[in-house]
């Protein structure tokens, strides 16, 4: 809101209101009980809060998703800026003896950047060793030296990846260089073997095999939703027979803990088999260490409905100028979406809420079905950095040694 205010040149902090669901009253929510004939006030819904808010303020600065019912009640929606697409969340279980198929499965443990860097390192290792032996050959028989056979040194460097180091260095600098090659080959070979085993055997697959909300409704799975949200409205309109468990908005994150409890007790611990939520809420929950500590929650199936959420104003015929407010805010928000301002704000907020170490790549339904990720340049970058630093020091030491040996020979000649 501050970013929009700065861009649109308006202020809001001197005239605003904030409230939770329990403090908003609505005169239309009073009902009489049959037990004691006393009137009591019901908990207001999100739509009640919206109705009260747009009649009291110029606009509501909440992430509200547009629905037909809300539009018919006089809500006018500003350009949406957050992904409010409706998705299902479930738990993962470990499955054994699930094998991947494909002729290129042996390349899966590393991503393509690692493979490219590995091949480049083969070449650098072979040429580096050849160069160190060349500048420190002394009076040895040049015909017997490896630098006359570059293909042989390249072959030796490639064999180091398998753990078979065939180099026979003659100088201390070359020995340090070769030790680093052997160490690099050992770590890389171990990482490749372990990652390949995880791709071929131990795979994480969704515990519930459904592809859509329709499949879950057909199987009569209990679905947790936040009461009064667009998610509940859309599912009830599409599937009136759905087995929905509505959680009050003030306890909205219980839809995820209920799913975790159900998954950890074979369906007997929690109320819900699946949670139906929005993408923006899932982006926060998946990295929340209190809600998803063991990274067992997973996006299941396809997106139910694509939507955006944003601010809300009162729709009017022009007498109150709220439509003008909507149009002005929409223009500025659209510009902020185009220049990446809003994405940066949302990313910073999501990172500030991150309290676990779940990987982002296996959190969407478009990731590999086995839940195993290829090792990236970020995972193995430290190894390559250390290797190249040691090689640089070894080559520098070799040059210094060559320089002093050359000066010593020149003095002897003189």
mmCIF file of C-alpha atoms in Angstrom:
data_model
loop_
_atom_site.group_PDB
_atom_site.id
_atom_site.type_symbol
_atom_site.label_atom_id
_atom_site.label_comp_id
_atom_site.label_asym_id
_atom_site.label_seq_id
_atom_site.Cartn_x
_atom_site.Cartn_y
_atom_site.Cartn_z
ATOM 1 C CA UNK A 1 0.000 0.000 0.000
ATOM 2 C CA UNK A 2 2.875 2.397 0.790
ATOM 3 C CA UNK A 3 4.403 1.708 -2.623
ATOM 4 C CA UNK A 4 1.121 2.500 -4.391
ATOM 5 C CA UNK A 5 0.652 5.640 -2.287
ATOM 6 C CA UNK A 6 4.135 6.900 -3.164
ATOM 7 C CA UNK A 7 3.525 6.362 -6.845
ATOM 8 C CA UNK A 8 -0.012 7.792 -6.886
ATOM 9 C CA UNK A 9 0.907 10.716 -4.579
ATOM 10 C CA UNK A 10 -1.674 10.134 -1.862
ATOM 11 C CA UNK A 11 -1.501 9.543 1.882
ATOM 12 C CA UNK A 12 -3.477 7.104 3.980
ATOM 13 C CA UNK A 13 -1.883 6.722 7.401
ATOM 14 C CA UNK A 14 -3.699 9.714 8.880
ATOM 15 C CA UNK A 15 -7.126 8.268 8.006
ATOM 16 C CA UNK A 16 -7.509 4.512 8.135
ATOM 17 C CA UNK A 17 -9.079 1.766 10.176
ATOM 18 C CA UNK A 18 -8.053 -1.776 11.038
ATOM 19 C CA UNK A 19 -10.125 -4.578 12.495
ATOM 20 C CA UNK A 20 -10.311 -8.325 12.850
ATOM 21 C CA UNK A 21 -13.343 -10.440 12.125
ATOM 22 C CA UNK A 22 -14.594 -10.570 15.702
ATOM 23 C CA UNK A 23 -14.959 -6.795 16.179
ATOM 24 C CA UNK A 24 -16.981 -5.989 13.062
ATOM 25 C CA UNK A 25 -20.688 -5.929 13.834
ATOM 26 C CA UNK A 26 -23.529 -6.136 11.411
ATOM 27 C CA UNK A 27 -27.108 -5.407 12.330
ATOM 28 C CA UNK A 28 -28.331 -8.077 9.935
ATOM 29 C CA UNK A 29 -26.543 -10.920 11.698
ATOM 30 C CA UNK A 30 -28.659 -11.056 14.849
ATOM 31 C CA UNK A 31 -30.579 -14.310 15.317
ATOM 32 C CA UNK A 32 -32.546 -15.715 18.214
ATOM 33 C CA UNK A 33 -31.642 -19.040 19.726
ATOM 34 C CA UNK A 34 -34.274 -21.697 20.253
ATOM 35 C CA UNK A 35 -32.761 -22.802 23.550
ATOM 36 C CA UNK A 36 -32.838 -19.649 25.652
ATOM 37 C CA UNK A 37 -34.707 -17.167 23.409
ATOM 38 C CA UNK A 38 -31.788 -14.710 23.667
ATOM 39 C CA UNK A 39 -30.447 -12.785 20.735
ATOM 40 C CA UNK A 40 -26.800 -13.350 20.000
ATOM 41 C CA UNK A 41 -24.603 -11.922 17.350
ATOM 42 C CA UNK A 42 -23.071 -14.283 14.842
ATOM 43 C CA UNK A 43 -19.491 -14.122 13.683
ATOM 44 C CA UNK A 44 -19.438 -11.806 10.641
ATOM 45 C CA UNK A 45 -18.231 -13.328 7.395
ATOM 46 C CA UNK A 46 -15.580 -11.957 5.055
ATOM 47 C CA UNK A 47 -18.338 -10.656 2.787
ATOM 48 C CA UNK A 48 -19.947 -8.885 5.745
ATOM 49 C CA UNK A 49 -16.634 -7.254 6.519
ATOM 50 C CA UNK A 50 -16.256 -6.161 2.903
ATOM 51 C CA UNK A 51 -19.740 -4.693 2.832
ATOM 52 C CA UNK A 52 -19.097 -2.732 6.007
ATOM 53 C CA UNK A 53 -15.654 -1.647 4.814
ATOM 54 C CA UNK A 54 -16.606 -0.259 1.403
ATOM 55 C CA UNK A 55 -19.491 1.668 2.957
ATOM 56 C CA UNK A 56 -17.179 3.170 5.584
ATOM 57 C CA UNK A 57 -13.886 3.787 3.758
ATOM 58 C CA UNK A 58 -12.756 4.770 0.279
ATOM 59 C CA UNK A 59 -11.302 1.331 -0.399
ATOM 60 C CA UNK A 60 -10.326 -1.901 1.320
ATOM 61 C CA UNK A 61 -6.586 -2.660 1.201
ATOM 62 C CA UNK A 62 -6.914 -6.431 1.463
ATOM 63 C CA UNK A 63 -6.157 -9.253 -0.940
ATOM 64 C CA UNK A 64 -9.734 -9.960 -2.023
ATOM 65 C CA UNK A 65 -10.591 -12.291 -4.891
ATOM 66 C CA UNK A 66 -13.399 -11.298 -7.221
ATOM 67 C CA UNK A 67 -16.556 -13.413 -7.251
ATOM 68 C CA UNK A 68 -19.906 -12.869 -8.930
ATOM 69 C CA UNK A 69 -21.696 -12.652 -5.594
ATOM 70 C CA UNK A 70 -19.350 -9.967 -4.288
ATOM 71 C CA UNK A 71 -19.667 -7.942 -7.477
ATOM 72 C CA UNK A 72 -23.468 -8.079 -7.224
ATOM 73 C CA UNK A 73 -23.268 -6.694 -3.697
ATOM 74 C CA UNK A 74 -21.562 -3.502 -4.870
ATOM 75 C CA UNK A 75 -17.885 -4.452 -4.610
ATOM 76 C CA UNK A 76 -15.723 -2.917 -7.321
ATOM 77 C CA UNK A 77 -12.357 -4.636 -7.810
ATOM 78 C CA UNK A 78 -9.029 -2.921 -8.471
ATOM 79 C CA UNK A 79 -6.467 -4.543 -10.789
ATOM 80 C CA UNK A 80 -5.383 -7.806 -9.133
ATOM 81 C CA UNK A 81 -1.713 -8.123 -8.215
ATOM 82 C CA UNK A 82 -1.432 -11.431 -6.337
ATOM 83 C CA UNK A 83 -1.894 -14.959 -7.642
ATOM 84 C CA UNK A 84 -5.086 -16.231 -6.005
ATOM 85 C CA UNK A 85 -5.450 -19.319 -8.190
ATOM 86 C CA UNK A 86 -7.200 -22.160 -6.357
ATOM 87 C CA UNK A 87 -5.127 -25.302 -5.801
ATOM 88 C CA UNK A 88 -5.157 -28.446 -3.629
ATOM 89 C CA UNK A 89 -2.553 -29.269 -0.987
ATOM 90 C CA UNK A 90 -1.864 -32.755 0.323
ATOM 91 C CA UNK A 91 0.915 -34.771 1.920
ATOM 92 C CA UNK A 92 3.694 -36.860 0.412
ATOM 93 C CA UNK A 93 4.644 -40.408 1.295
ATOM 94 C CA UNK A 94 7.793 -42.346 0.486
ATOM 95 C CA UNK A 95 7.367 -45.084 -2.058
ATOM 96 C CA UNK A 96 9.950 -47.774 -2.784
ATOM 97 C CA UNK A 97 10.762 -49.589 -5.974
ATOM 98 C CA UNK A 98 9.440 -46.830 -8.171
ATOM 99 C CA UNK A 99 11.794 -46.754 -11.141
ATOM 100 C CA UNK A 100 12.309 -44.022 -13.655
ATOM 101 C CA UNK A 101 12.304 -44.864 -17.313
ATOM 102 C CA UNK A 102 14.212 -43.171 -20.076
ATOM 103 C CA UNK A 103 17.450 -43.499 -22.005
ATOM 104 C CA UNK A 104 18.898 -40.334 -20.438
ATOM 105 C CA UNK A 105 18.142 -41.126 -16.813
ATOM 106 C CA UNK A 106 21.883 -41.432 -16.125
ATOM 107 C CA UNK A 107 22.168 -37.669 -16.751
ATOM 108 C CA UNK A 108 19.411 -36.781 -14.239
ATOM 109 C CA UNK A 109 21.574 -36.502 -11.073
ATOM 110 C CA UNK A 110 23.196 -33.268 -12.330
ATOM 111 C CA UNK A 111 21.594 -30.391 -14.168
ATOM 112 C CA UNK A 112 23.073 -29.266 -17.482
ATOM 113 C CA UNK A 113 25.162 -26.456 -15.978
ATOM 114 C CA UNK A 114 27.004 -28.947 -13.763
ATOM 115 C CA UNK A 115 27.655 -31.250 -16.702
ATOM 116 C CA UNK A 116 29.039 -28.377 -18.792
ATOM 117 C CA UNK A 117 31.284 -27.230 -15.937
ATOM 118 C CA UNK A 118 32.442 -30.815 -15.364
ATOM 119 C CA UNK A 119 33.491 -31.240 -19.003
ATOM 120 C CA UNK A 120 35.243 -27.868 -18.903
ATOM 121 C CA UNK A 121 37.061 -28.973 -15.734
ATOM 122 C CA UNK A 122 38.245 -32.146 -17.506
ATOM 123 C CA UNK A 123 39.914 -29.985 -20.141
ATOM 124 C CA UNK A 124 41.396 -27.514 -17.648
ATOM 125 C CA UNK A 125 42.755 -30.346 -15.495
ATOM 126 C CA UNK A 126 44.457 -32.042 -18.447
ATOM 127 C CA UNK A 127 45.969 -28.866 -19.855
ATOM 128 C CA UNK A 128 46.934 -27.574 -16.397
ATOM 129 C CA UNK A 129 48.784 -30.751 -15.501
ATOM 130 C CA UNK A 130 50.492 -30.779 -18.881
ATOM 131 C CA UNK A 131 51.611 -27.169 -18.452
ATOM 132 C CA UNK A 132 52.965 -27.724 -14.908
ATOM 133 C CA UNK A 133 55.018 -30.694 -16.090
ATOM 134 C CA UNK A 134 56.288 -28.713 -19.068
ATOM 135 C CA UNK A 135 57.616 -25.699 -17.171
ATOM 136 C CA UNK A 136 59.290 -27.893 -14.540
ATOM 137 C CA UNK A 137 60.695 -30.627 -16.790
ATOM 138 C CA UNK A 138 64.304 -29.895 -15.841
ATOM 139 C CA UNK A 139 66.730 -32.080 -17.710
ATOM 140 C CA UNK A 140 64.387 -35.032 -18.148
ATOM 141 C CA UNK A 141 63.962 -36.830 -21.416
ATOM 142 C CA UNK A 142 61.360 -34.758 -23.238
ATOM 143 C CA UNK A 143 60.252 -37.694 -25.316
ATOM 144 C CA UNK A 144 59.070 -39.504 -22.177
ATOM 145 C CA UNK A 145 57.046 -36.599 -20.798
ATOM 146 C CA UNK A 146 53.262 -36.516 -20.829
ATOM 147 C CA UNK A 147 53.079 -33.041 -22.324
ATOM 148 C CA UNK A 148 54.009 -34.490 -25.693
ATOM 149 C CA UNK A 149 50.749 -36.485 -25.559
ATOM 150 C CA UNK A 150 47.897 -34.077 -24.665
ATOM 151 C CA UNK A 151 45.271 -36.695 -25.493
ATOM 152 C CA UNK A 152 46.750 -38.890 -22.769
ATOM 153 C CA UNK A 153 46.501 -36.196 -20.095
ATOM 154 C CA UNK A 154 42.905 -35.440 -21.110
ATOM 155 C CA UNK A 155 42.126 -39.131 -20.796
ATOM 156 C CA UNK A 156 43.674 -39.208 -17.313
ATOM 157 C CA UNK A 157 41.655 -36.187 -16.191
ATOM 158 C CA UNK A 158 38.419 -37.799 -17.450
ATOM 159 C CA UNK A 159 39.253 -41.007 -15.576
ATOM 160 C CA UNK A 160 39.510 -38.972 -12.365
ATOM 161 C CA UNK A 161 35.712 -38.579 -12.464
ATOM 162 C CA UNK A 162 35.397 -42.343 -11.962
ATOM 163 C CA UNK A 163 37.820 -42.271 -9.026
ATOM 164 C CA UNK A 164 40.741 -43.713 -11.016
ATOM 165 C CA UNK A 165 43.584 -41.161 -10.953
ATOM 166 C CA UNK A 166 46.437 -42.236 -13.254
ATOM 167 C CA UNK A 167 48.598 -39.105 -13.119
ATOM 168 C CA UNK A 168 52.217 -39.495 -12.006
ATOM 169 C CA UNK A 169 53.429 -35.994 -11.087
ATOM 170 C CA UNK A 170 57.153 -35.301 -10.694
ATOM 171 C CA UNK A 171 57.076 -31.929 -8.917
ATOM 172 C CA UNK A 172 55.477 -30.742 -5.708
ATOM 173 C CA UNK A 173 53.268 -28.229 -7.527
ATOM 174 C CA UNK A 174 52.021 -30.921 -9.881
ATOM 175 C CA UNK A 175 51.413 -33.246 -6.921
ATOM 176 C CA UNK A 176 49.174 -30.655 -5.253
ATOM 177 C CA UNK A 177 47.404 -30.173 -8.581
ATOM 178 C CA UNK A 178 46.832 -33.912 -9.014
ATOM 179 C CA UNK A 179 45.680 -34.384 -5.406
ATOM 180 C CA UNK A 180 43.007 -31.743 -6.019
ATOM 181 C CA UNK A 181 41.922 -33.564 -9.180
ATOM 182 C CA UNK A 182 41.611 -36.818 -7.224
ATOM 183 C CA UNK A 183 39.700 -35.107 -4.408
ATOM 184 C CA UNK A 184 37.360 -33.408 -6.908
ATOM 185 C CA UNK A 185 36.734 -36.741 -8.658
ATOM 186 C CA UNK A 186 36.004 -38.484 -5.348
ATOM 187 C CA UNK A 187 33.404 -35.933 -4.219
ATOM 188 C CA UNK A 188 31.777 -35.622 -7.633
ATOM 189 C CA UNK A 189 31.608 -39.388 -8.151
ATOM 190 C CA UNK A 190 30.057 -39.871 -4.692
ATOM 191 C CA UNK A 191 27.500 -37.115 -5.283
ATOM 192 C CA UNK A 192 26.582 -38.588 -8.666
ATOM 193 C CA UNK A 193 26.175 -42.108 -7.251
ATOM 194 C CA UNK A 194 24.012 -40.992 -4.336
ATOM 195 C CA UNK A 195 21.837 -38.726 -6.476
ATOM 196 C CA UNK A 196 21.375 -41.422 -9.149
ATOM 197 C CA UNK A 197 20.233 -43.894 -6.492
ATOM 198 C CA UNK A 198 17.610 -41.426 -5.255
ATOM 199 C CA UNK A 199 16.328 -40.978 -8.796
ATOM 200 C CA UNK A 200 16.076 -44.708 -9.423
ATOM 201 C CA UNK A 201 14.775 -46.011 -6.093
ATOM 202 C CA UNK A 202 13.624 -43.655 -3.333
ATOM 203 C CA UNK A 203 10.982 -41.336 -4.711
ATOM 204 C CA UNK A 204 8.443 -39.080 -3.026
ATOM 205 C CA UNK A 205 5.005 -39.270 -4.564
ATOM 206 C CA UNK A 206 1.734 -37.705 -3.430
ATOM 207 C CA UNK A 207 -0.054 -39.848 -0.875
ATOM 208 C CA UNK A 208 -3.400 -38.985 -2.503
ATOM 209 C CA UNK A 209 -3.623 -39.716 -6.218
ATOM 210 C CA UNK A 210 -6.044 -37.089 -7.550
ATOM 211 C CA UNK A 211 -5.616 -34.748 -10.482
ATOM 212 C CA UNK A 212 -8.405 -32.247 -9.858
ATOM 213 C CA UNK A 213 -10.899 -31.017 -7.294
ATOM 214 C CA UNK A 214 -13.523 -33.012 -9.203
ATOM 215 C CA UNK A 215 -11.598 -36.228 -8.544
ATOM 216 C CA UNK A 216 -11.419 -35.407 -4.827
ATOM 217 C CA UNK A 217 -15.157 -34.673 -4.698
ATOM 218 C CA UNK A 218 -15.950 -37.904 -6.568
ATOM 219 C CA UNK A 219 -13.871 -39.845 -4.021
ATOM 220 C CA UNK A 220 -15.760 -38.037 -1.222
ATOM 221 C CA UNK A 221 -12.537 -36.807 0.357
ATOM 222 C CA UNK A 222 -13.107 -34.222 3.110
ATOM 223 C CA UNK A 223 -11.678 -30.914 1.879
ATOM 224 C CA UNK A 224 -10.614 -28.133 4.227
ATOM 225 C CA UNK A 225 -11.335 -24.560 3.092
ATOM 226 C CA UNK A 226 -11.338 -21.178 4.806
ATOM 227 C CA UNK A 227 -14.901 -20.166 5.565
ATOM 228 C CA UNK A 228 -16.350 -17.319 3.523
ATOM 229 C CA UNK A 229 -13.493 -17.119 1.021
ATOM 230 C CA UNK A 230 -13.739 -17.198 -2.744
ATOM 231 C CA UNK A 231 -12.295 -20.723 -2.594
ATOM 232 C CA UNK A 232 -15.294 -22.021 -0.653
ATOM 233 C CA UNK A 233 -17.743 -20.129 -2.851
ATOM 234 C CA UNK A 234 -16.307 -21.415 -6.130
ATOM 235 C CA UNK A 235 -16.210 -25.039 -4.985
ATOM 236 C CA UNK A 236 -19.746 -24.954 -3.581
ATOM 237 C CA UNK A 237 -21.034 -23.384 -6.807
ATOM 238 C CA UNK A 238 -19.266 -25.992 -8.964
ATOM 239 C CA UNK A 239 -19.682 -29.043 -6.719
ATOM 240 C CA UNK A 240 -22.673 -28.626 -4.348
ATOM 241 C CA UNK A 241 -22.145 -32.190 -3.122
ATOM 242 C CA UNK A 242 -18.540 -31.536 -2.045
ATOM 243 C CA UNK A 243 -17.585 -32.648 1.459
ATOM 244 C CA UNK A 244 -16.220 -29.303 2.668
ATOM 245 C CA UNK A 245 -14.963 -28.564 6.165
ATOM 246 C CA UNK A 246 -15.013 -24.779 6.640
ATOM 247 C CA UNK A 247 -12.398 -23.373 8.999
ATOM 248 C CA UNK A 248 -12.988 -19.867 10.430
ATOM 249 C CA UNK A 249 -10.746 -17.169 8.889
ATOM 250 C CA UNK A 250 -9.021 -16.408 12.193
ATOM 251 C CA UNK A 251 -7.790 -20.032 12.219
ATOM 252 C CA UNK A 252 -7.123 -20.276 8.494
ATOM 253 C CA UNK A 253 -3.821 -22.160 8.777
ATOM 254 C CA UNK A 254 -5.574 -25.075 10.477
ATOM 255 C CA UNK A 255 -6.569 -26.307 7.025
ATOM 256 C CA UNK A 256 -2.916 -27.316 6.537
ATOM 257 C CA UNK A 257 -2.303 -28.767 10.004
ATOM 258 C CA UNK A 258 -5.453 -30.863 9.647
ATOM 259 C CA UNK A 259 -4.083 -32.321 6.412
ATOM 260 C CA UNK A 260 -0.736 -33.080 8.072
ATOM 261 C CA UNK A 261 -2.487 -34.762 11.010
ATOM 262 C CA UNK A 262 -4.561 -36.839 8.608
ATOM 263 C CA UNK A 263 -1.511 -37.893 6.610
ATOM 264 C CA UNK A 264 0.561 -38.819 9.658
ATOM 265 C CA UNK A 265 -2.201 -41.046 11.074
ATOM 266 C CA UNK A 266 -3.321 -42.808 7.878
ATOM 267 C CA UNK A 267 -6.354 -40.594 7.542
ATOM 268 C CA UNK A 268 -7.519 -40.987 11.155
ATOM 269 C CA UNK A 269 -5.763 -38.057 12.837
ATOM 270 C CA UNK A 270 -7.092 -34.975 11.080
ATOM 271 C CA UNK A 271 -10.387 -33.837 9.691
ATOM 272 C CA UNK A 272 -9.245 -33.225 6.111
ATOM 273 C CA UNK A 273 -7.642 -35.335 3.450
ATOM 274 C CA UNK A 274 -6.808 -32.297 1.297
ATOM 275 C CA UNK A 275 -6.715 -28.545 1.765
ATOM 276 C CA UNK A 276 -8.004 -26.238 -0.954
ATOM 277 C CA UNK A 277 -6.326 -22.855 -0.835
ATOM 278 C CA UNK A 278 -4.868 -20.091 -2.997
ATOM 279 C CA UNK A 279 -1.440 -19.875 -4.536
ATOM 280 C CA UNK A 280 -0.503 -16.787 -2.512
ATOM 281 C CA UNK A 281 -1.251 -18.571 0.762
ATOM 282 C CA UNK A 282 0.613 -21.680 -0.381
ATOM 283 C CA UNK A 283 3.716 -19.628 -1.227
ATOM 284 C CA UNK A 284 3.865 -18.573 2.422
ATOM 285 C CA UNK A 285 2.844 -21.843 4.077
ATOM 286 C CA UNK A 286 5.234 -24.116 2.193
ATOM 287 C CA UNK A 287 8.218 -22.303 3.758
ATOM 288 C CA UNK A 288 6.701 -21.858 7.228
ATOM 289 C CA UNK A 289 8.598 -24.024 9.700
ATOM 290 C CA UNK A 290 5.736 -24.115 12.185
ATOM 291 C CA UNK A 291 3.068 -25.215 9.719
ATOM 292 C CA UNK A 292 5.194 -27.322 7.360
ATOM 293 C CA UNK A 293 8.258 -28.310 9.442
ATOM 294 C CA UNK A 294 9.084 -31.571 7.627
ATOM 295 C CA UNK A 295 8.227 -30.358 4.115
ATOM 296 C CA UNK A 296 5.507 -33.013 3.763
ATOM 297 C CA UNK A 297 2.911 -30.690 2.270
ATOM 298 C CA UNK A 298 2.763 -30.712 -1.523
ATOM 299 C CA UNK A 299 0.736 -29.125 -4.280
ATOM 300 C CA UNK A 300 -1.541 -31.870 -5.624
ATOM 301 C CA UNK A 301 -3.125 -32.024 -9.080
ATOM 302 C CA UNK A 302 -4.092 -29.228 -11.450
ATOM 303 C CA UNK A 303 -5.137 -25.662 -10.720
ATOM 304 C CA UNK A 304 -8.891 -25.528 -10.090
ATOM 305 C CA UNK A 305 -9.346 -21.901 -11.131
ATOM 306 C CA UNK A 306 -6.970 -19.111 -12.107
ATOM 307 C CA UNK A 307 -7.604 -15.799 -10.355
ATOM 308 C CA UNK A 308 -5.987 -12.614 -9.056
ATOM 309 C CA UNK A 309 -6.649 -10.785 -5.801
ATOM 310 C CA UNK A 310 -6.330 -7.132 -4.875
ATOM 311 C CA UNK A 311 -7.989 -4.054 -3.372
ATOM 312 C CA UNK A 312 -11.734 -3.363 -3.333
ATOM 313 C CA UNK A 313 -13.788 -0.159 -3.591
ATOM 314 C CA UNK A 314 -17.479 0.662 -3.624
ATOM 315 C CA UNK A 315 -19.151 0.545 -7.017
ATOM 316 C CA UNK A 316 -21.177 3.689 -7.645
ATOM 317 C CA UNK A 317 -22.723 5.724 -10.446
ATOM 318 C CA UNK A 318 -20.198 8.541 -10.158
ATOM 319 C CA UNK A 319 -21.572 10.515 -7.199
ATOM 320 C CA UNK A 320 -18.916 9.306 -4.737
ATOM 321 C CA UNK A 321 -15.973 9.004 -7.153
ATOM 322 C CA UNK A 322 -15.065 5.540 -5.873
ATOM 323 C CA UNK A 323 -14.914 4.274 -9.445
ATOM 324 C CA UNK A 324 -12.322 6.969 -10.127
ATOM 325 C CA UNK A 325 -10.309 5.689 -7.164
ATOM 326 C CA UNK A 326 -10.543 2.182 -8.583
ATOM 327 C CA UNK A 327 -9.358 3.283 -12.032
ATOM 328 C CA UNK A 328 -6.436 5.332 -10.699
ATOM 329 C CA UNK A 329 -5.259 2.521 -8.432
ATOM 330 C CA UNK A 330 -5.612 0.011 -11.275
ATOM 331 C CA UNK A 331 -3.380 2.105 -13.540
ATOM 332 C CA UNK A 332 -0.612 2.396 -10.946
ATOM 333 C CA UNK A 333 -0.812 -1.232 -9.885
ATOM 334 C CA UNK A 334 -0.651 -2.326 -13.512
ATOM 335 C CA UNK A 335 2.515 -0.261 -13.964
ATOM 336 C CA UNK A 336 4.010 -1.758 -10.800
ATOM 337 C CA UNK A 337 3.285 -5.244 -12.096
ATOM 338 C CA UNK A 338 4.977 -4.469 -15.408
ATOM 339 C CA UNK A 339 8.148 -3.000 -13.862
ATOM 340 C CA UNK A 340 8.486 -5.779 -11.272
ATOM 341 C CA UNK A 341 7.921 -3.592 -8.203
ATOM 342 C CA UNK A 342 5.107 -5.718 -6.815
ATOM 343 C CA UNK A 343 6.949 -8.967 -7.490
ATOM 344 C CA UNK A 344 9.923 -7.658 -5.527
ATOM 345 C CA UNK A 345 7.718 -6.642 -2.594
ATOM 346 C CA UNK A 346 5.955 -10.020 -2.520
ATOM 347 C CA UNK A 347 9.257 -11.921 -2.823
ATOM 348 C CA UNK A 348 10.783 -9.945 0.058
ATOM 349 C CA UNK A 349 7.751 -10.638 2.219
ATOM 350 C CA UNK A 350 7.788 -14.348 1.372
ATOM 351 C CA UNK A 351 11.496 -14.587 2.225
ATOM 352 C CA UNK A 352 10.901 -12.831 5.536
ATOM 353 C CA UNK A 353 8.351 -15.531 6.432
ATOM 354 C CA UNK A 354 10.596 -18.425 5.417
ATOM 355 C CA UNK A 355 11.563 -20.522 8.439
ATOM 356 C CA UNK A 356 12.272 -23.937 6.944
ATOM 357 C CA UNK A 357 14.625 -25.367 4.310
ATOM 358 C CA UNK A 358 12.127 -26.898 1.906
ATOM 359 C CA UNK A 359 13.234 -26.577 -1.692
ATOM 360 C CA UNK A 360 11.068 -24.444 -3.884
ATOM 361 C CA UNK A 361 11.445 -26.571 -6.981
ATOM 362 C CA UNK A 362 9.553 -29.602 -5.689
ATOM 363 C CA UNK A 363 6.609 -27.596 -4.382
ATOM 364 C CA UNK A 364 4.562 -27.327 -7.520
ATOM 365 C CA UNK A 365 2.617 -29.875 -9.469
ATOM 366 C CA UNK A 366 4.808 -29.393 -12.534
ATOM 367 C CA UNK A 367 7.957 -30.753 -10.874
ATOM 368 C CA UNK A 368 9.247 -34.281 -11.388
ATOM 369 C CA UNK A 369 6.806 -36.871 -10.078
ATOM 370 C CA UNK A 370 9.501 -38.481 -7.957
ATOM 371 C CA UNK A 371 10.155 -35.291 -5.994
ATOM 372 C CA UNK A 372 13.935 -35.656 -6.515
ATOM 373 C CA UNK A 373 15.902 -32.714 -7.821
ATOM 374 C CA UNK A 374 19.052 -32.712 -9.910
ATOM 375 C CA UNK A 375 22.085 -31.280 -8.149
ATOM 376 C CA UNK A 376 22.574 -27.754 -9.421
ATOM 377 C CA UNK A 377 25.551 -25.448 -9.756
ATOM 378 C CA UNK A 378 24.509 -23.923 -6.422
ATOM 379 C CA UNK A 379 24.794 -27.322 -4.704
ATOM 380 C CA UNK A 380 28.219 -28.163 -6.158
ATOM 381 C CA UNK A 381 29.577 -24.686 -6.831
ATOM 382 C CA UNK A 382 31.636 -24.639 -3.631
ATOM 383 C CA UNK A 383 33.538 -27.767 -4.692
ATOM 384 C CA UNK A 384 34.463 -26.267 -8.063
ATOM 385 C CA UNK A 385 35.494 -22.969 -6.455
ATOM 386 C CA UNK A 386 37.850 -24.707 -3.999
ATOM 387 C CA UNK A 387 39.348 -26.843 -6.774
ATOM 388 C CA UNK A 388 39.995 -23.890 -9.054
ATOM 389 C CA UNK A 389 41.507 -21.849 -6.210
ATOM 390 C CA UNK A 390 43.944 -24.656 -5.342
ATOM 391 C CA UNK A 391 44.813 -25.064 -9.006
ATOM 392 C CA UNK A 392 45.499 -21.358 -9.287
ATOM 393 C CA UNK A 393 47.831 -21.482 -6.260
ATOM 394 C CA UNK A 394 49.594 -24.581 -7.638
ATOM 395 C CA UNK A 395 50.093 -22.955 -11.044
ATOM 396 C CA UNK A 396 51.322 -19.738 -9.421
ATOM 397 C CA UNK A 397 53.783 -21.724 -7.303
ATOM 398 C CA UNK A 398 54.908 -23.580 -10.424
ATOM 399 C CA UNK A 399 55.569 -20.307 -12.263
ATOM 400 C CA UNK A 400 57.515 -18.921 -9.312
ATOM 401 C CA UNK A 401 59.576 -22.125 -9.104
ATOM 402 C CA UNK A 402 60.204 -22.002 -12.850
ATOM 403 C CA UNK A 403 61.301 -18.359 -12.619
ATOM 404 C CA UNK A 404 63.865 -18.994 -9.853
ATOM 405 C CA UNK A 405 65.178 -22.152 -11.563
ATOM 406 C CA UNK A 406 65.669 -20.174 -14.742
ATOM 407 C CA UNK A 407 67.572 -17.439 -12.916
ATOM 408 C CA UNK A 408 69.725 -20.060 -11.198
ATOM 409 C CA UNK A 409 70.657 -21.593 -14.574
ATOM 410 C CA UNK A 410 71.484 -18.173 -15.998
ATOM 411 C CA UNK A 411 73.800 -17.452 -13.071
ATOM 412 C CA UNK A 412 75.580 -20.753 -13.544
ATOM 413 C CA UNK A 413 76.142 -19.973 -17.212
ATOM 414 C CA UNK A 414 77.467 -16.547 -16.334
#
